[in-house]
């Protein structure tokens, strides 16, 4: 259950729309500016690129606020428009995912486990792209559980090495796209080089984020609560807090998910048919809507994600938001 | 023999084949509005008793079920409160039901109380010359402290949610690491067959914990 960030986005800077039919670009979504001085929006239209005509394609375009020049973000040439069954105002702000089933997927196909992780990477890429394009603010993925340390050392070392190389290759591009990378979990057990890589990635991508990707690595919900309590104890020791002031709200503020403006997932998706949270975000999931899907993670695609979002939105319409 | 007889017989067969021993502790989460329907809650408990589920934790956020405790014990005469049972409930002989009543205050608030207890003890030790070490707080210490503040119940194997929302509504987070969570729909429409199915499916599942 470890994500691979390799080739998450093959990123280049936006290109000028020299051969397009775009004449006016209605603003369908204007949120943060991924690039300084530019407004981002998403449109559905037909455009020509060399000899290729794409019909009904949704693109992410940027308009320079100074001179009005328009650029297309080539990596989002194929951004899926929001399906008609989903309402933008009812999108969850924070989605959490337990990406389960890579190993079983590989076994079913007679492939090595590593092939399952590679396939799982594609699903991960898809989900990140869809969340980014559909206005979800935070995506938290359970990349490596503290419980996974019981796996053979050879396997865990291989996975963490892969993870490190993946972060290294993607950091600058995430920065350009306004994707903030945050890592939560007990990093004390991680190799020194990976710890350093994580610190660098977090520092590099922290400015002007429009989307936050939280990777839970060597994480457990109980660990999170314990470390929060330790932080509180330190504050008491340092005279910043009195014992009488300690309550659940004080503890909540010290959880590792305080790295985001939206620490409580609205929706948790778990694949492969398992019906447990497996020590993930225990404190934070009190009012989270659960969506358990039978598909193995490498097979979890847009349709399944739409189903999860649709289910979430239907319940929101009927019963309102969290308590 | 009509359809209902057939269904009833089928349920008997399924119940007889259940490996009910795998379900050592069951939690039932009920949305607080629906929890006011005490008669339905009792019916659910009677179904569980008949199937052989003896250890049940009843939770609703607002403590409605706690208020219905006396009424429930009046009807469920063979049931005992978890406070009355001294031994580990998951190992006691199945001649009676053990019921635990839990609400929101037994969750996050209890963890805060437990943490506070540890801090107070730690600072006391420091005052009498002991070492003050905020790092002393470990998971095992919180486990012990939670027992002291009254949160004795074990981690449920299975958690059934009755209500409109597929959420556990604040069930004590410290206790649901590997708990299977099944949404049963509204308590108003609870069905014996759905209950049996949920328990049957649980007893079939092979659990991989991190491997």
Coordinates of C-alpha atoms in Angstrom, one line a residue:
Chain A
X1 CA 0.0 0.0 0.0
X2 CA 2.6 2.5 -1.0
X3 CA 2.2 5.2 -3.6
X4 CA 4.7 5.9 -6.3
X5 CA 4.9 9.5 -7.3
X6 CA 7.1 8.7 -10.3
X7 CA 5.9 10.6 -13.3
X8 CA 2.9 12.0 -11.5
X9 CA 2.7 14.8 -13.9
X10 CA 4.8 15.2 -16.9
X11 CA 5.0 18.9 -16.3
X12 CA 6.0 21.8 -18.5
X13 CA 5.2 25.4 -18.3
X14 CA 1.9 26.6 -19.9
X15 CA 2.1 27.0 -23.7
X16 CA 0.6 29.9 -25.7
X17 CA -2.6 29.1 -27.4
X18 CA -1.4 30.0 -30.9
X19 CA -3.6 27.6 -32.8
X20 CA -6.8 27.7 -30.9
X21 CA -10.3 28.7 -31.6
X22 CA -10.7 30.2 -28.2
X23 CA -12.0 33.6 -28.5
X24 CA -13.6 34.1 -25.1
X25 CA -13.1 32.1 -22.0
X26 CA -15.9 32.1 -19.6
X27 CA -14.7 31.7 -16.1
X28 CA -16.0 28.4 -14.9
X29 CA -13.9 28.2 -11.8
X30 CA -11.6 30.9 -10.5
X31 CA -9.9 29.9 -7.3
X32 CA -6.3 30.4 -6.4
X33 CA -3.7 31.4 -9.0
X34 CA -1.4 28.6 -9.6
X35 CA 0.9 31.0 -11.3
X36 CA 1.5 34.4 -10.0
X37 CA -0.4 37.1 -11.8
X38 CA -2.6 34.6 -13.6
X39 CA -6.2 33.5 -13.2
X40 CA -6.9 29.9 -13.6
X41 CA -10.1 28.6 -15.1
X42 CA -11.4 25.6 -16.8
X43 CA -13.4 25.6 -20.0
X44 CA -14.9 23.1 -22.3
X45 CA -14.4 23.9 -26.0
X46 CA -13.0 22.7 -29.2
X47 CA -9.5 23.7 -30.1
X48 CA -7.0 22.8 -32.8
X49 CA -3.5 21.8 -31.9
X50 CA -1.5 21.3 -35.1
X51 CA -3.4 18.7 -36.9
X52 CA -5.3 17.2 -34.0
X53 CA -8.8 18.3 -33.3
X54 CA -10.1 17.6 -30.0
X55 CA -13.8 17.9 -29.5
X56 CA -15.5 18.6 -26.2
X57 CA -12.2 18.5 -24.5
X58 CA -11.8 20.3 -21.2
X59 CA -8.7 22.3 -20.7
X60 CA -7.2 24.2 -17.9
X61 CA -6.3 27.6 -19.2
X62 CA -4.6 30.6 -17.6
X63 CA -5.2 34.2 -18.6
X64 CA -2.6 36.7 -17.7
X65 CA -4.3 39.4 -15.6
X66 CA -2.0 42.1 -17.0
X67 CA -2.3 41.7 -20.8
X68 CA -5.1 39.1 -21.1
X69 CA -2.9 36.7 -23.0
X70 CA -4.1 33.1 -22.6
X71 CA -2.0 30.0 -22.0
X72 CA -3.1 26.4 -21.8
X73 CA -1.6 24.1 -19.1
X74 CA -0.6 21.3 -21.4
X75 CA -0.7 18.7 -18.7
X76 CA -4.3 19.3 -18.2
X77 CA -5.3 19.1 -21.8
X78 CA -7.4 16.1 -21.0
X79 CA -8.9 17.3 -17.6
X80 CA -12.2 15.7 -17.3
X81 CA -15.0 18.2 -16.8
X82 CA -17.0 17.8 -13.7
X83 CA -19.7 15.1 -14.5
X84 CA -23.2 16.4 -14.7
X85 CA -24.3 14.3 -11.8
X86 CA -21.9 16.1 -9.5
X87 CA -22.6 19.6 -8.1
X88 CA -19.5 21.8 -7.6
X89 CA -21.0 23.4 -4.4
X90 CA -21.4 20.0 -2.8
X91 CA -17.9 18.7 -3.4
X92 CA -16.1 17.5 -0.3
X93 CA -13.3 19.8 0.8
X94 CA -11.1 17.0 2.1
X95 CA -11.0 13.4 0.7
X96 CA -9.0 10.7 2.4
X97 CA -8.1 7.5 0.6
X98 CA -6.9 4.1 1.8
X99 CA -5.3 2.8 -1.4
X100 CA -5.7 -0.9 -0.7
X101 CA -5.3 -3.9 -3.0
X102 CA -2.1 -3.4 -5.0
X103 CA -0.6 -6.7 -3.8
X104 CA -3.8 -8.7 -4.4
X105 CA -4.2 -7.1 -7.9
X106 CA -0.7 -8.2 -8.8
X107 CA -1.3 -11.7 -7.4
X108 CA -4.5 -12.1 -9.3
X109 CA -2.7 -11.3 -12.5
X110 CA 0.3 -13.5 -11.7
X111 CA 2.6 -10.5 -11.4
X112 CA 5.1 -9.5 -8.8
X113 CA 3.9 -7.2 -6.0
X114 CA 6.0 -4.4 -7.4
X115 CA 3.8 -4.4 -10.6
X116 CA 0.8 -3.9 -8.4
X117 CA 2.4 -0.8 -6.9
X118 CA 3.2 0.6 -10.3
X119 CA -0.4 0.0 -11.4
X120 CA -1.5 1.6 -8.2
X121 CA 0.5 4.7 -9.1
X122 CA -1.7 5.2 -12.2
X123 CA -4.8 5.2 -10.0
X124 CA -3.1 7.6 -7.6
X125 CA -2.2 10.0 -10.5
X126 CA -5.8 9.8 -11.7
X127 CA -7.2 10.7 -8.3
X128 CA -4.9 13.6 -7.7
X129 CA -5.7 15.0 -11.2
X130 CA -9.4 14.6 -10.6
X131 CA -9.3 16.2 -7.1
X132 CA -7.2 19.0 -8.5
X133 CA -9.5 19.6 -11.4
X134 CA -12.8 19.3 -9.5
X135 CA -12.1 21.7 -6.8
X136 CA -11.3 19.4 -3.9
X137 CA -8.9 21.2 -1.6
X138 CA -7.2 18.4 0.3
X139 CA -6.4 14.8 -0.6
X140 CA -4.9 12.6 2.1
X141 CA -3.6 9.2 1.1
X142 CA -2.5 6.4 3.4
X143 CA 0.8 5.6 1.7
X144 CA 2.5 3.5 4.4
X145 CA 1.1 2.4 7.7
X146 CA 3.1 2.0 10.9
X147 CA 1.7 -1.5 10.8
X148 CA 3.4 -2.1 7.5
X149 CA 6.8 -2.2 9.2
X150 CA 6.1 -5.8 9.9
X151 CA 6.7 -6.6 6.3
X152 CA 10.1 -8.1 5.3
X153 CA 12.9 -5.6 5.6
X154 CA 13.8 -6.0 2.0
X155 CA 10.4 -5.0 0.9
X156 CA 10.1 -1.9 3.2
X157 CA 13.5 -0.7 2.2
X158 CA 12.7 -1.1 -1.5
X159 CA 9.4 0.8 -1.1
X160 CA 10.9 3.7 0.9
X161 CA 13.7 4.0 -1.6
X162 CA 11.2 4.2 -4.4
X163 CA 9.2 6.8 -2.4
X164 CA 12.3 8.9 -1.9
X165 CA 13.2 8.9 -5.6
X166 CA 9.7 9.7 -6.5
X167 CA 9.5 12.8 -4.3
X168 CA 12.9 14.0 -5.6
X169 CA 11.6 13.9 -9.2
X170 CA 8.3 15.7 -8.6
X171 CA 9.0 18.5 -6.1
X172 CA 9.7 21.4 -8.5
X173 CA 6.8 20.5 -10.7
X174 CA 4.4 20.4 -7.8
X175 CA 5.6 23.8 -6.8
X176 CA 4.8 25.1 -10.2
X177 CA 1.4 23.7 -10.1
X178 CA 0.5 25.0 -6.7
X179 CA 0.4 21.5 -5.2
X180 CA 1.5 21.6 -1.6
X181 CA 3.0 18.3 -0.4
X182 CA 2.7 17.5 3.3
X183 CA 3.8 14.3 5.0
X184 CA 2.4 13.1 8.2
X185 CA 3.6 10.1 10.3
X186 CA 6.5 9.0 12.5
X187 CA 9.5 10.0 10.4
X188 CA 11.9 8.8 13.1
X189 CA 12.0 5.4 11.5
X190 CA 12.6 6.6 8.0
X191 CA 16.1 6.7 6.4
X192 CA 17.9 9.9 6.8
X193 CA 18.0 10.7 3.1
X194 CA 14.2 10.3 2.9
X195 CA 13.6 12.5 5.9
X196 CA 15.7 15.2 4.3
X197 CA 13.8 14.8 1.0
X198 CA 10.5 15.1 2.8
X199 CA 11.6 18.3 4.6
X200 CA 12.8 19.8 1.3
X201 CA 9.5 18.9 -0.5
X202 CA 7.4 20.4 2.2
X203 CA 9.5 23.6 2.3
X204 CA 9.6 23.9 -1.5
X205 CA 5.9 23.5 -2.1
X206 CA 4.4 25.4 0.8
X207 CA 3.9 28.8 -1.0
X208 CA 0.6 29.7 -2.7
X209 CA -1.0 26.3 -2.7
X210 CA -4.2 25.7 -4.5
X211 CA -4.4 22.1 -3.6
X212 CA -2.8 20.1 -0.8
X213 CA -1.6 16.5 -1.0
X214 CA -1.0 14.9 2.3
X215 CA 1.0 11.7 2.3
X216 CA 0.6 9.6 5.4
X217 CA 3.9 7.7 5.8
X218 CA 4.8 5.5 8.7
X219 CA 1.5 6.8 10.2
X220 CA -1.0 5.5 12.7
X221 CA -4.0 7.1 14.2
X222 CA -2.9 6.2 17.7
X223 CA 0.6 7.5 17.1
X224 CA -1.0 10.8 16.0
X225 CA -3.0 11.1 19.2
X226 CA 0.0 10.1 21.4
X227 CA 2.3 12.7 19.7
X228 CA -0.4 15.3 20.1
X229 CA -0.6 14.6 23.8
X230 CA 3.2 14.8 24.0
X231 CA 3.1 18.2 22.4
X232 CA 0.5 19.3 24.9
X233 CA 2.7 18.0 27.8
X234 CA 5.6 20.0 26.4
X235 CA 3.5 23.2 26.3
X236 CA 2.5 22.6 29.9
X237 CA 6.1 22.1 30.9
X238 CA 7.1 25.3 29.1
X239 CA 4.3 27.3 30.8
X240 CA 2.3 27.9 27.6
X241 CA -0.6 25.9 28.9
X242 CA -2.2 25.1 32.3
X243 CA -3.2 21.6 33.1
X244 CA -6.8 22.8 33.7
X245 CA -7.0 24.0 30.1
X246 CA -6.4 20.7 28.5
X247 CA -9.4 19.3 26.7
X248 CA -10.1 17.6 23.4
X249 CA -9.8 20.8 21.5
X250 CA -6.3 21.4 22.7
X251 CA -5.3 17.9 21.7
X252 CA -6.9 18.3 18.3
X253 CA -4.7 21.3 17.5
X254 CA -1.6 19.3 18.0
X255 CA -2.6 16.5 15.6
X256 CA -0.4 16.2 12.6
X257 CA -3.3 17.1 10.3
X258 CA -3.1 20.6 11.7
X259 CA -0.9 21.1 8.6
X260 CA -4.1 21.8 6.7
X261 CA -6.9 24.3 6.8
X262 CA -9.3 21.3 6.5
X263 CA -8.1 18.7 8.9
X264 CA -11.2 16.5 9.0
X265 CA -11.9 14.4 5.9
X266 CA -15.5 14.8 4.6
X267 CA -15.2 11.5 2.7
X268 CA -13.0 8.4 3.3
X269 CA -12.7 6.0 0.4
X270 CA -11.2 2.5 1.0
X271 CA -10.8 0.1 -1.9
X272 CA -10.5 -3.7 -2.1
X273 CA -13.6 -4.4 -0.1
X274 CA -12.1 -4.0 3.3
X275 CA -14.4 -2.3 5.8
X276 CA -11.9 -1.0 8.3
X277 CA -10.0 2.3 8.8
X278 CA -6.9 0.3 9.9
X279 CA -5.5 2.8 12.3
X280 CA -5.8 5.7 9.9
X281 CA -6.8 9.2 11.1
X282 CA -8.7 7.7 14.0
X283 CA -9.4 11.0 15.7
X284 CA -10.2 12.9 12.6
X285 CA -12.8 10.5 11.1
X286 CA -15.6 11.0 13.7
X287 CA -18.1 12.5 11.2
X288 CA -16.5 11.4 8.0
X289 CA -18.7 9.7 5.4
X290 CA -17.3 6.2 4.6
X291 CA -17.3 4.8 1.1
X292 CA -16.1 1.2 0.8
X293 CA -15.5 0.0 -2.7
X294 CA -14.9 -3.6 -3.8
X295 CA -12.4 -2.7 -6.6
X296 CA -8.7 -3.2 -6.0
X297 CA -6.8 0.1 -6.0
X298 CA -5.2 -0.3 -9.4
X299 CA -8.7 -0.7 -10.9
X300 CA -10.2 2.3 -9.0
X301 CA -10.8 4.9 -11.7
X302 CA -12.9 7.9 -12.5
X303 CA -16.2 6.0 -12.6
X304 CA -15.6 4.7 -9.1
X305 CA -14.5 8.1 -7.8
X306 CA -17.6 9.7 -9.3
X307 CA -19.7 7.0 -7.6
X308 CA -18.1 7.8 -4.2
X309 CA -18.6 11.6 -4.7
X310 CA -22.1 11.1 -5.9
X311 CA -23.0 9.0 -2.8
X312 CA -21.4 11.7 -0.6
X313 CA -23.4 14.5 -2.4
X314 CA -26.7 12.6 -2.2
X315 CA -26.3 12.3 1.6
X316 CA -25.3 15.9 1.9
X317 CA -28.4 16.9 0.1
X318 CA -30.6 14.8 2.3
X319 CA -29.0 15.2 5.7
X320 CA -26.8 18.3 5.5
X321 CA -23.3 18.8 6.6
X322 CA -21.4 17.5 9.6
X323 CA -22.8 17.8 13.1
Chain B
X1 CA -45.1 -23.6 4.1
X2 CA -45.1 -20.0 2.9
X3 CA -42.3 -17.8 2.0
X4 CA -41.8 -16.5 5.5
X5 CA -41.4 -20.0 6.9
X6 CA -38.8 -20.7 4.2
X7 CA -36.9 -17.5 5.0
X8 CA -37.1 -18.3 8.7
X9 CA -35.7 -21.7 8.2
X10 CA -33.0 -20.4 6.1
X11 CA -32.0 -17.9 8.8
X12 CA -31.9 -20.8 11.3
X13 CA -29.5 -22.7 9.0
X14 CA -27.3 -19.6 8.6
X15 CA -27.3 -18.8 12.3
X16 CA -26.4 -22.4 13.1
X17 CA -23.4 -22.2 10.8
X18 CA -22.1 -18.9 12.1
X19 CA -18.7 -19.0 13.7
X20 CA -20.0 -16.6 16.2
X21 CA -16.9 -17.1 18.4
X22 CA -15.1 -14.8 15.9
X23 CA -17.3 -12.0 17.0
X24 CA -16.1 -11.4 20.5
X25 CA -17.3 -7.8 20.8
X26 CA -19.9 -6.0 18.8
X27 CA -20.6 -2.3 18.8
X28 CA -23.8 -0.8 17.7
X29 CA -23.8 2.9 16.8
X30 CA -27.3 4.5 16.6
X31 CA -28.0 8.0 15.4
X32 CA -29.2 9.9 18.4
X33 CA -32.6 10.8 17.0
X34 CA -33.3 7.2 16.3
X35 CA -31.9 6.0 19.6
X36 CA -35.1 7.3 21.3
X37 CA -36.9 4.3 19.9
X38 CA -36.1 2.1 22.9
X39 CA -38.4 -0.7 21.8
X40 CA -36.4 -1.1 18.6
X41 CA -33.1 -1.1 20.4
X42 CA -34.4 -3.8 22.7
X43 CA -35.6 -5.8 19.7
X44 CA -32.2 -5.5 18.2
X45 CA -30.5 -6.7 21.4
X46 CA -32.9 -9.7 21.5
X47 CA -32.0 -10.6 18.0
X48 CA -28.3 -10.4 18.9
X49 CA -28.8 -12.5 22.0
X50 CA -30.7 -15.2 20.0
X51 CA -27.9 -15.3 17.5
X52 CA -25.3 -15.8 20.2
X53 CA -23.7 -12.3 20.3
X54 CA -23.2 -11.7 24.0
X55 CA -21.0 -8.7 24.3
X56 CA -22.5 -5.5 22.9
X57 CA -21.5 -1.9 23.2
X58 CA -24.3 0.6 22.5
X59 CA -23.3 4.0 21.4
X60 CA -25.1 7.2 20.4
X61 CA -23.5 10.6 20.4
X62 CA -25.8 12.4 22.8
X63 CA -26.1 9.7 25.4
X64 CA -29.8 8.9 24.7
X65 CA -29.1 5.2 25.1
X66 CA -27.5 5.8 28.5
X67 CA -30.7 7.3 29.6
X68 CA -32.6 4.2 28.4
X69 CA -30.3 1.9 30.3
X70 CA -32.7 1.1 33.1
X71 CA -35.5 0.3 30.8
X72 CA -33.3 -1.9 28.7
X73 CA -32.0 -3.9 31.7
X74 CA -35.6 -4.3 32.9
X75 CA -36.5 -6.1 29.7
X76 CA -33.2 -7.8 29.0
X77 CA -33.2 -9.7 32.3
X78 CA -30.2 -11.9 31.5
X79 CA -28.0 -8.9 30.6
X80 CA -25.4 -7.4 32.9
X81 CA -23.6 -4.0 32.7
X82 CA -20.0 -4.2 31.8
X83 CA -19.2 -2.4 35.1
X84 CA -20.6 -5.5 36.9
X85 CA -18.5 -7.9 35.1
X86 CA -15.1 -8.3 36.5
X87 CA -13.4 -10.6 34.1
X88 CA -12.4 -9.8 30.5
X89 CA -15.7 -9.7 28.8
X90 CA -14.4 -11.3 25.7
X91 CA -13.6 -14.5 27.6
X92 CA -16.6 -14.9 29.9
X93 CA -19.0 -17.8 29.6
X94 CA -21.9 -17.0 27.3
X95 CA -24.7 -17.4 29.8
X96 CA -25.6 -13.7 29.8
X97 CA -25.2 -10.6 27.7
X98 CA -22.8 -7.9 28.7
X99 CA -23.9 -4.4 27.7
X100 CA -21.8 -1.3 27.6
X101 CA -23.3 2.1 27.1
X102 CA -21.1 4.7 25.5
X103 CA -21.5 8.3 24.2
X104 CA -19.4 11.1 22.8
X105 CA -17.9 11.9 26.2
X106 CA -16.3 8.5 26.4
X107 CA -14.4 9.2 23.2
X108 CA -12.3 12.2 22.6
X109 CA -13.1 13.7 26.0
X110 CA -12.0 10.6 27.7
X111 CA -8.7 10.6 25.9
X112 CA -8.2 14.2 27.1
X113 CA -9.0 13.1 30.7
X114 CA -6.6 10.2 30.4
X115 CA -3.8 12.4 29.0
X116 CA -4.4 14.8 31.8
X117 CA -4.1 12.0 34.4
X118 CA -0.8 11.1 33.0
X119 CA 0.4 14.7 33.0
X120 CA -0.7 15.2 36.6
X121 CA 1.1 12.0 37.7
X122 CA 4.2 13.0 35.9
X123 CA 4.3 16.5 37.4
X124 CA 3.7 15.0 40.9
X125 CA 6.8 12.8 40.4
X126 CA 8.7 15.9 39.3
X127 CA 7.6 17.9 42.4
X128 CA 8.9 15.2 44.7
X129 CA 12.3 15.0 42.9
X130 CA 11.4 12.7 40.1
X131 CA 12.2 13.2 36.5
X132 CA 9.9 15.3 34.4
X133 CA 9.7 13.8 31.0
X134 CA 7.0 14.7 28.6
X135 CA 8.2 12.0 26.4
X136 CA 7.2 9.4 28.9
X137 CA 3.7 9.3 27.4
X138 CA 3.4 6.2 25.3
X139 CA 0.4 4.4 23.8
X140 CA 0.5 1.9 26.6
X141 CA 0.2 4.7 29.2
X142 CA -2.8 6.1 27.5
X143 CA -4.3 2.6 27.4
X144 CA -3.9 2.3 31.1
X145 CA -5.1 5.8 31.9
X146 CA -8.2 5.2 29.8
X147 CA -9.0 2.2 31.9
X148 CA -8.6 4.3 35.0
X149 CA -11.0 7.1 33.8
X150 CA -13.6 4.4 33.1
X151 CA -13.2 3.4 29.5
X152 CA -12.9 -0.3 30.0
X153 CA -14.4 -1.7 26.9
X154 CA -12.2 -3.5 24.3
X155 CA -11.9 -2.7 20.6
X156 CA -15.0 -4.0 18.9
X157 CA -14.5 -6.6 16.1
X158 CA -17.6 -5.3 14.3
X159 CA -19.4 -2.0 14.4
X160 CA -22.9 -1.7 13.0
X161 CA -24.2 1.8 12.2
X162 CA -27.9 2.4 12.3
X163 CA -28.8 5.8 10.9
X164 CA -28.9 7.8 7.8
X165 CA -25.2 8.6 7.6
X166 CA -22.3 6.2 6.8
X167 CA -20.2 7.5 9.7
X168 CA -19.5 6.2 13.2
X169 CA -20.6 9.5 14.7
X170 CA -17.8 10.0 17.1
X171 CA -17.5 6.4 18.5
X172 CA -14.4 6.4 20.8
X173 CA -11.6 6.7 18.3
X174 CA -9.1 4.8 20.4
X175 CA -11.1 1.7 20.0
X176 CA -11.7 1.3 16.3
X177 CA -8.3 0.7 14.8
X178 CA -9.2 -2.6 13.0
X179 CA -13.0 -2.7 13.6
X180 CA -15.1 -3.6 10.6
X181 CA -17.7 -1.0 10.0
X182 CA -21.0 -1.8 8.4
X183 CA -23.7 0.7 7.6
X184 CA -27.1 -0.9 8.3
X185 CA -29.4 2.0 7.3
X186 CA -32.1 3.5 9.5
X187 CA -33.1 1.8 12.7
X188 CA -36.7 2.3 11.6
X189 CA -36.2 -0.2 8.8
X190 CA -33.9 -2.7 10.6
X191 CA -34.2 -6.2 9.4
X192 CA -33.2 -9.5 11.1
X193 CA -32.0 -10.8 7.7
X194 CA -29.7 -7.8 7.3
X195 CA -28.3 -8.3 10.7
X196 CA -27.6 -11.9 10.1
X197 CA -26.0 -11.1 6.8
X198 CA -23.7 -8.5 8.3
X199 CA -22.5 -10.9 11.1
X200 CA -22.2 -13.7 8.6
X201 CA -20.0 -11.6 6.3
X202 CA -17.8 -10.6 9.2
X203 CA -17.2 -14.2 10.2
X204 CA -16.2 -15.1 6.7
X205 CA -13.5 -12.3 6.3
X206 CA -9.8 -13.1 6.6
X207 CA -8.1 -10.2 8.3
X208 CA -4.6 -8.9 7.2
X209 CA -3.3 -6.4 9.6
X210 CA -0.6 -4.5 7.8
X211 CA 0.9 -7.5 6.0

